[in-house]
Amino acid sequence: MGGPFWARRDAGAWSVIKGEYEPDETPRAAARREFQEELGLPVPDGELLPLGEARQTSGKVVTVWGAGRRSRPGPRRPRHVHHGWPRGSGRIQEFPEIDRAAWLDLGEAREKIVPTQRVFLDRLAEQQGRGGEAAAPAAD
């Protein structure tokens, strides 16, 4: 996750790529679009594995797909967001939406991802049938 609040965090601070979808857009199409927008990279070739939904701490329901590792993330052109920072100061500053992206094996992803999204890693491992050999895209 991006922004100043998450800037120096690592364990339990990463998130799958996510965003809202348009009224005429399927969740799968939105996931593909968000991947491209947030990372500035094409979606990996191959089948997207449906990993279902899970409610986040915020109350939002997130729908996630997994993808096989095809290549390492290359240079990105991240979008920027505006936040009031320092909190409560009334000052608005611009920050990258995400500060890092990586393909992680399931063990490393489990350490880094926010706890409410670990269910997606469990589902990916079940679908892959290979335990820790599957890869999960995540962004910090």
Coordinates of N, CA, C and O in Angstrom, one line a residue:
M1 N 0.8 -1.2 0.0 CA 0.0 0.0 0.0 C 0.9 1.2 0.0 O 2.0 1.2 0.6
G2 N 0.4 2.3 -0.6 CA 1.3 3.5 -0.8 C 0.9 4.5 0.2 O 0.0 4.4 1.1
G3 N 1.5 5.6 0.1 CA 1.3 6.8 0.9 C 2.2 6.8 2.1 O 2.9 5.8 2.4
P4 N 2.3 7.9 2.8 CA 3.2 8.1 3.9 C 3.0 7.2 5.1 O 4.0 6.8 5.8
F5 N 1.8 6.8 5.4 CA 1.5 6.0 6.6 C 2.2 4.6 6.4 O 2.7 4.1 7.4
W6 N 2.3 4.1 5.2 CA 2.8 2.8 5.0 C 4.3 2.8 4.5 O 4.9 1.8 4.3
A7 N 4.9 4.0 4.4 CA 6.2 4.1 3.8 C 7.3 3.3 4.3 O 8.1 2.7 3.5
R8 N 7.4 3.0 5.6 CA 8.6 2.3 6.1 C 8.1 0.9 6.6 O 8.9 0.3 7.4
R9 N 6.9 0.5 6.3 CA 6.4 -0.8 6.8 C 6.7 -1.9 5.8 O 6.7 -1.6 4.6
D10 N 6.8 -3.1 6.3 CA 7.1 -4.2 5.3 C 6.2 -5.4 5.8 O 5.2 -5.7 5.1
A11 N 6.5 -6.1 6.9 CA 5.7 -7.2 7.3 C 4.3 -6.8 7.6 O 4.0 -5.8 8.3
G12 N 3.4 -7.5 7.0 CA 1.9 -7.2 7.2 C 1.4 -5.9 6.6 O 0.4 -5.5 7.0
A13 N 2.2 -5.4 5.7 CA 1.8 -4.1 5.1 C 1.6 -4.1 3.6 O 1.3 -3.1 3.0
W14 N 1.9 -5.2 2.9 CA 1.7 -5.3 1.5 C 0.2 -5.7 1.2 O -0.5 -6.3 2.0
S15 N -0.2 -5.4 0.0 CA -1.6 -5.7 -0.5 C -1.6 -6.2 -1.9 O -0.7 -5.8 -2.7
V16 N -2.6 -7.0 -2.2 CA -2.8 -7.3 -3.6 C -3.2 -6.0 -4.3 O -3.7 -5.1 -3.7
I17 N -3.0 -6.0 -5.6 CA -3.5 -4.9 -6.4 C -5.0 -4.9 -6.4 O -5.6 -5.9 -6.7
K18 N -5.6 -3.7 -6.2 CA -7.0 -3.7 -6.1 C -7.5 -2.3 -6.5 O -6.8 -1.3 -6.4
G19 N -8.8 -2.2 -6.8 CA -9.5 -1.0 -7.1 C -10.9 -1.2 -7.4 O -11.4 -2.3 -7.5
E20 N -11.7 -0.1 -7.5 CA -13.1 -0.2 -7.8 C -13.3 -0.5 -9.3 O -12.5 -0.1 -10.1
Y21 N -14.4 -1.2 -9.6 CA -14.7 -1.3 -11.0 C -15.9 -0.5 -11.4 O -16.7 -0.1 -10.6
E22 N -15.9 -0.2 -12.7 CA -16.9 0.6 -13.3 C -18.2 -0.1 -13.4 O -18.2 -1.4 -13.4
P23 N -19.4 0.6 -13.5 CA -20.7 -0.1 -13.5 C -20.8 -1.1 -14.7 O -21.4 -2.2 -14.5
D24 N -20.2 -0.8 -15.8 CA -20.3 -1.7 -17.0 C -19.1 -2.7 -17.1 O -18.9 -3.3 -18.1
E25 N -18.3 -2.8 -16.0 CA -17.1 -3.6 -16.1 C -17.2 -4.8 -15.2 O -17.7 -4.7 -14.0
T26 N -16.8 -6.0 -15.6 CA -16.8 -7.2 -14.8 C -15.6 -7.1 -13.8 O -14.6 -6.4 -14.0
P27 N -15.8 -7.8 -12.7 CA -14.6 -7.7 -11.7 C -13.3 -8.2 -12.3 O -12.3 -7.7 -12.0
R28 N -13.4 -9.2 -13.2 CA -12.1 -9.7 -13.8 C -11.5 -8.7 -14.7 O -10.3 -8.4 -14.7
A29 N -12.3 -8.0 -15.5 CA -11.8 -6.9 -16.4 C -11.3 -5.8 -15.5 O -10.2 -5.2 -15.9
A30 N -11.9 -5.4 -14.4 CA -11.4 -4.4 -13.5 C -10.0 -4.8 -12.9 O -9.1 -4.0 -12.8
A31 N -9.9 -6.1 -12.6 CA -8.6 -6.5 -12.0 C -7.5 -6.4 -13.1 O -6.4 -5.9 -12.8
R32 N -7.8 -6.7 -14.3 CA -6.8 -6.6 -15.4 C -6.4 -5.1 -15.6 O -5.3 -4.7 -15.7
R33 N -7.5 -4.2 -15.6 CA -7.2 -2.8 -15.8 C -6.4 -2.2 -14.6 O -5.4 -1.5 -14.8
E34 N -6.8 -2.6 -13.4 CA -6.1 -2.1 -12.2 C -4.6 -2.5 -12.2 O -3.7 -1.7 -11.8
F35 N -4.3 -3.8 -12.6 CA -3.0 -4.2 -12.7 C -2.1 -3.4 -13.6 O -1.1 -2.9 -13.3
Q36 N -2.7 -3.1 -14.8 CA -2.0 -2.3 -15.8 C -1.8 -0.8 -15.3 O -0.8 -0.2 -15.4
E37 N -2.9 -0.3 -14.7 CA -2.8 1.1 -14.2 C -1.9 1.3 -13.1 O -1.1 2.2 -13.1
E38 N -1.9 0.4 -12.1 CA -1.1 0.6 -10.9 C 0.3 0.2 -11.1 O 1.2 0.9 -10.5
L39 N 0.6 -0.8 -12.0 CA 2.0 -1.1 -12.2 C 2.6 -0.6 -13.5 O 3.8 -0.6 -13.6
G40 N 1.7 -0.2 -14.4 CA 2.3 0.3 -15.7 C 2.9 -0.8 -16.5 O 3.7 -0.6 -17.3
L41 N 2.4 -2.1 -16.2 CA 2.9 -3.3 -16.9 C 1.7 -4.0 -17.5 O 0.6 -4.0 -16.9
P42 N 1.9 -4.8 -18.5 CA 0.8 -5.7 -19.0 C 0.5 -6.8 -18.1 O 1.4 -7.2 -17.3
V43 N -0.7 -7.3 -18.1 CA -1.1 -8.4 -17.3 C -0.3 -9.6 -17.8 O -0.2 -9.8 -19.0
P44 N 0.2 -10.5 -16.9 CA 0.9 -11.7 -17.4 C 0.0 -12.5 -18.3 O -1.2 -12.6 -18.1
D45 N 0.6 -13.2 -19.3 CA -0.1 -14.1 -20.1 C -0.6 -15.3 -19.3 O 0.0 -15.6 -18.3
G46 N -1.6 -16.0 -19.8 CA -2.1 -17.2 -19.1 C -3.4 -16.9 -18.4 O -3.9 -15.8 -18.4
E47 N -3.8 -18.0 -17.8 CA -5.1 -18.0 -17.2 C -5.0 -17.3 -15.8 O -4.1 -17.4 -15.1
L48 N -6.1 -16.5 -15.6 CA -6.2 -15.9 -14.2 C -7.0 -16.8 -13.4 O -8.1 -17.3 -13.8
L49 N -6.5 -17.1 -12.2 CA -7.2 -18.1 -11.3 C -8.1 -17.3 -10.3 O -7.6 -16.5 -9.6
P50 N -9.4 -17.6 -10.4 CA -10.3 -16.9 -9.4 C -10.0 -17.4 -8.0 O -10.0 -18.5 -7.7
L51 N -9.7 -16.4 -7.1 CA -9.4 -16.7 -5.7 C -10.5 -16.2 -4.8 O -10.4 -16.3 -3.6
G52 N -11.7 -15.8 -5.4 CA -12.8 -15.4 -4.6 C -12.8 -14.1 -3.9 O -12.0 -13.2 -4.3
E53 N -13.7 -13.9 -2.9 CA -13.8 -12.6 -2.2 C -13.5 -12.8 -0.8 O -13.5 -13.9 -0.2
A54 N -13.1 -11.6 -0.2 CA -12.9 -11.6 1.3 C -13.2 -10.1 1.7 O -12.9 -9.2 1.0
R55 N -13.8 -10.0 2.9 CA -14.1 -8.7 3.5 C -12.8 -8.2 4.1 O -12.2 -8.9 4.9
Q56 N -12.4 -7.0 3.9 CA -11.3 -6.3 4.5 C -11.6 -5.7 5.8 O -12.8 -5.5 6.1
T57 N -10.6 -5.3 6.5 CA -10.9 -4.6 7.8 C -11.7 -3.3 7.6 O -12.5 -3.0 8.5
S58 N -11.6 -2.7 6.5 CA -12.4 -1.5 6.2 C -13.8 -1.8 5.9 O -14.7 -0.8 5.9
G59 N -14.2 -3.0 5.7 CA -15.5 -3.4 5.4 C -15.7 -3.7 3.9 O -16.7 -4.2 3.5
K60 N -14.8 -3.2 3.1 CA -14.9 -3.4 1.7 C -14.7 -4.9 1.3 O -13.9 -5.6 2.0
V61 N -15.4 -5.4 0.3 CA -15.2 -6.7 -0.2 C -14.3 -6.7 -1.4 O -14.5 -5.9 -2.3
V62 N -13.2 -7.5 -1.4 CA -12.3 -7.5 -2.4 C -12.4 -8.9 -3.2 O -12.5 -9.9 -2.5
T63 N -12.4 -8.8 -4.5 CA -12.4 -10.0 -5.3 C -11.0 -10.1 -6.0 O -10.5 -9.1 -6.6
V64 N -10.4 -11.3 -5.9 CA -9.0 -11.4 -6.3 C -8.8 -12.5 -7.3 O -9.4 -13.6 -7.2
W65 N -7.8 -12.3 -8.3 CA -7.4 -13.4 -9.2 C -5.9 -13.6 -9.0 O -5.2 -12.6 -8.7
G66 N -5.4 -14.8 -9.2 CA -4.0 -15.1 -9.2 C -3.5 -15.3 -10.6 O -4.3 -15.6 -11.5
A67 N -2.2 -15.1 -10.8 CA -1.6 -15.3 -12.1 C -0.3 -15.9 -11.9 O 0.4 -15.7 -10.9
G68 N 0.1 -16.8 -12.8 CA 1.4 -17.4 -12.7 C 2.5 -16.4 -12.9 O 2.3 -15.4 -13.6
R69 N 3.7 -16.7 -12.4 CA 4.8 -15.8 -12.5 C 5.3 -15.9 -14.0 O 5.7 -17.0 -14.3
R70 N 5.3 -14.9 -14.7 CA 5.8 -14.9 -16.1 C 7.1 -14.1 -16.3 O 7.9 -14.5 -17.1
S71 N 7.2 -13.1 -15.5 CA 8.4 -12.3 -15.6 C 8.5 -11.4 -14.3 O 7.6 -11.3 -13.6
R72 N 9.7 -10.9 -14.1 CA 9.9 -10.0 -13.0 C 9.3 -8.6 -13.3 O 9.4 -8.2 -14.4
P73 N 8.7 -7.9 -12.3 CA 8.2 -6.6 -12.6 C 9.3 -5.7 -13.1 O 10.4 -5.7 -12.5
G74 N 9.1 -5.0 -14.1 CA 10.1 -4.1 -14.6 C 9.9 -2.7 -14.2 O 9.1 -2.5 -13.2
P75 N 10.5 -1.7 -14.8 CA 10.2 -0.3 -14.4 C 8.7 0.0 -14.5 O 8.0 -0.4 -15.4
R76 N 8.2 0.7 -13.5 CA 6.8 1.1 -13.4 C 6.7 2.6 -13.6 O 7.6 3.3 -13.3
R77 N 5.5 2.9 -13.9 CA 5.1 4.3 -14.0 C 3.9 4.5 -13.0 O 2.7 4.5 -13.4
P78 N 4.1 4.5 -11.7 CA 3.0 4.5 -10.7 C 2.2 5.7 -10.8 O 2.7 6.8 -11.1
R79 N 0.9 5.6 -10.6 CA 0.0 6.7 -10.4 C 0.3 7.4 -9.1 O 0.9 6.7 -8.2
H80 N -0.1 8.6 -8.9 CA 0.1 9.3 -7.7 C -1.2 9.7 -7.1 O -2.2 9.8 -7.8
V81 N -1.3 9.7 -5.8 CA -2.5 10.1 -5.0 C -2.1 11.3 -4.1 O -1.0 11.5 -3.8
H82 N -3.2 12.0 -3.7 CA -3.0 13.1 -2.9 C -3.6 12.8 -1.5 O -4.7 12.3 -1.4
H83 N -2.8 13.1 -0.5 CA -3.2 12.8 0.9 C -2.9 14.1 1.7 O -1.9 14.8 1.5
G84 N -3.8 14.3 2.8 CA -3.4 15.3 3.8 C -2.3 14.8 4.6 O -2.5 13.7 5.2
W85 N -1.1 15.4 4.6 CA 0.0 14.9 5.4 C 0.9 16.1 5.8 O 1.1 16.9 5.0
P86 N 1.3 16.1 7.1 CA 1.0 15.2 8.1 C -0.5 15.2 8.5 O -1.2 16.2 8.3
R87 N -1.0 14.1 8.9 CA -2.4 13.9 9.2 C -2.9 15.1 10.1 O -2.3 15.4 11.1
G88 N -4.0 15.7 9.7 CA -4.6 16.8 10.5 C -4.0 18.1 10.2 O -4.4 19.1 10.8
S89 N -2.9 18.2 9.4 CA -2.2 19.5 9.2 C -2.9 20.4 8.2 O -2.7 21.6 8.2
G90 N -3.8 19.8 7.4 CA -4.4 20.6 6.3 C -3.6 20.7 5.1 O -4.0 21.2 4.0
R91 N -2.4 20.2 5.1 CA -1.5 20.2 3.9 C -1.7 19.0 3.1 O -1.9 17.9 3.6
I92 N -1.8 19.2 1.8 CA -2.0 18.1 0.8 C -0.7 17.9 0.1 O -0.1 18.8 -0.4
Q93 N -0.3 16.6 0.1 CA 0.9 16.2 -0.6 C 0.7 15.1 -1.5 O -0.3 14.4 -1.4
E94 N 1.5 15.0 -2.5 CA 1.4 13.9 -3.6 C 2.3 12.8 -3.2 O 3.5 13.0 -2.9
F95 N 1.8 11.5 -3.4 CA 2.7 10.4 -3.1 C 2.4 9.3 -4.2 O 1.3 9.3 -4.7
P96 N 3.4 8.4 -4.5 CA 3.1 7.3 -5.4 C 2.0 6.4 -4.8 O 2.0 6.2 -3.6
E97 N 1.1 5.9 -5.6 CA 0.1 5.0 -5.1 C 0.6 3.8 -4.5 O 0.1 3.3 -3.5
I98 N 1.7 3.2 -5.1 CA 2.4 2.1 -4.6 C 3.9 2.5 -4.6 O 4.3 3.2 -5.5
D99 N 4.7 1.9 -3.7 CA 6.1 2.3 -3.7 C 7.0 1.1 -4.1 O 8.1 1.3 -4.5
R100 N 6.5 -0.1 -4.1 CA 7.2 -1.3 -4.5 C 6.2 -2.4 -5.0 O 5.1 -2.4 -4.6
A101 N 6.7 -3.2 -5.9 CA 5.9 -4.3 -6.4 C 6.9 -5.5 -6.6 O 8.0 -5.3 -6.9
A102 N 6.4 -6.7 -6.4 CA 7.2 -7.9 -6.5 C 6.3 -9.1 -6.7 O 5.2 -9.2 -6.3
W103 N 6.9 -10.1 -7.4 CA 6.3 -11.5 -7.4 C 7.0 -12.2 -6.3 O 8.2 -12.3 -6.2
L104 N 6.2 -12.7 -5.4 CA 6.7 -13.4 -4.2 C 6.2 -14.8 -4.1 O 5.1 -15.1 -4.5
D105 N 7.1 -15.7 -3.6 CA 6.6 -17.0 -3.3 C 5.6 -17.0 -2.2 O 5.6 -16.0 -1.4
L106 N 4.9 -18.0 -2.0 CA 3.8 -18.0 -1.0 C 4.3 -17.7 0.4 O 3.6 -17.0 1.2
G107 N 5.4 -18.3 0.8 CA 5.9 -18.1 2.1 C 6.3 -16.6 2.4 O 5.9 -16.1 3.4
E108 N 7.0 -16.0 1.5 CA 7.3 -14.6 1.6 C 6.1 -13.7 1.6 O 5.9 -12.8 2.3
A109 N 5.2 -14.0 0.7 CA 3.9 -13.3 0.5 C 3.1 -13.3 1.8 O 2.6 -12.3 2.3
R110 N 3.1 -14.5 2.5 CA 2.3 -14.6 3.7 C 2.9 -13.7 4.8 O 2.1 -13.2 5.6
E111 N 4.2 -13.5 4.8 CA 4.8 -12.6 5.8 C 4.5 -11.2 5.6 O 4.3 -10.4 6.5
K112 N 4.4 -10.8 4.3 CA 4.4 -9.4 3.9 C 2.9 -8.9 3.8 O 2.7 -7.7 4.0
I113 N 2.0 -9.8 3.4 CA 0.6 -9.3 3.0 C -0.2 -8.9 4.3 O 0.1 -9.5 5.4
V114 N -1.1 -8.0 4.1 CA -2.0 -7.6 5.3 C -2.7 -8.9 5.7 O -3.1 -9.7 4.8
P115 N -3.0 -9.1 7.0 CA -3.6 -10.3 7.4 C -4.9 -10.7 6.8 O -5.2 -11.9 6.5
T116 N -5.8 -9.7 6.5 CA -7.1 -10.0 5.9 C -7.0 -10.6 4.5 O -8.0 -11.1 4.0
Q117 N -5.8 -10.5 3.8 CA -5.7 -11.0 2.5 C -4.9 -12.3 2.4 O -4.8 -12.9 1.3
R118 N -4.5 -12.9 3.5 CA -3.8 -14.2 3.5 C -4.7 -15.3 3.0 O -4.2 -16.3 2.5
V119 N -6.0 -15.1 3.2 CA -7.0 -16.1 2.7 C -6.8 -16.3 1.2 O -6.9 -17.5 0.7
F120 N -6.4 -15.3 0.4 CA -6.2 -15.4 -1.0 C -5.0 -16.3 -1.3 O -4.9 -17.1 -2.2
L121 N -3.9 -16.2 -0.4 CA -2.8 -17.0 -0.6 C -3.1 -18.5 -0.3 O -2.6 -19.4 -1.0
D122 N -3.9 -18.7 0.7 CA -4.3 -20.1 1.0 C -5.1 -20.7 -0.2 O -4.9 -21.8 -0.6
R123 N -6.0 -19.9 -0.8 CA -6.8 -20.4 -2.0 C -5.9 -20.6 -3.2 O -6.1 -21.5 -3.9
L124 N -4.9 -19.7 -3.4 CA -3.9 -19.9 -4.5 C -3.1 -21.2 -4.3 O -3.0 -22.0 -5.3
A125 N -2.7 -21.4 -3.1 CA -1.9 -22.7 -2.9 C -2.8 -23.9 -3.1 O -2.3 -24.9 -3.7
E126 N -4.0 -23.9 -2.7 CA -5.0 -25.0 -3.0 C -5.1 -25.2 -4.5 O -5.1 -26.4 -4.9
Q127 N -5.3 -24.1 -5.2 CA -5.5 -24.3 -6.7 C -4.3 -24.8 -7.4 O -4.4 -25.5 -8.3
Q128 N -3.1 -24.3 -7.0 CA -1.9 -24.7 -7.6 C -1.5 -26.1 -7.2 O -0.8 -26.8 -8.0
G129 N -1.9 -26.5 -6.0 CA -1.6 -27.9 -5.6 C -0.1 -28.1 -5.4 O 0.4 -29.2 -5.4
R130 N 0.7 -27.0 -5.2 CA 2.1 -27.1 -5.1 C 2.7 -26.4 -3.9 O 3.8 -26.1 -3.8
G131 N 1.8 -26.1 -2.9 CA 2.3 -25.5 -1.7 C 3.0 -24.2 -2.0 O 2.4 -23.3 -2.6
G132 N 4.2 -24.0 -1.6 CA 5.0 -22.8 -1.7 C 5.5 -22.4 -3.0 O 6.3 -21.5 -3.1
E133 N 5.3 -23.2 -4.1 CA 5.8 -22.9 -5.4 C 5.1 -21.9 -6.2 O 5.6 -21.4 -7.2
A134 N 3.9 -21.6 -5.8 CA 3.1 -20.6 -6.6 C 3.6 -19.2 -6.3 O 4.3 -19.0 -5.3
A135 N 3.2 -18.3 -7.2 CA 3.6 -16.9 -7.0 C 2.4 -16.1 -6.8 O 1.4 -16.4 -7.4
A136 N 2.6 -15.0 -6.1 CA 1.4 -14.1 -5.9 C 1.9 -12.6 -6.1 O 2.9 -12.2 -5.5
P137 N 1.3 -11.9 -7.0 CA 1.7 -10.5 -7.2 C 1.2 -9.7 -6.0 O 0.1 -9.8 -5.6
A138 N 2.0 -8.8 -5.6 CA 1.6 -7.9 -4.5 C 2.3 -6.6 -4.6 O 3.3 -6.4 -5.3
A139 N 1.7 -5.6 -4.1 CA 2.3 -4.2 -4.1 C 2.3 -3.6 -2.7 O 1.4 -3.9 -1.9
D140 N 3.3 -2.9 -2.4 CA 3.4 -2.2 -1.1 C 3.1 -0.8 -1.3 O 3.5 -0.1 -2.2

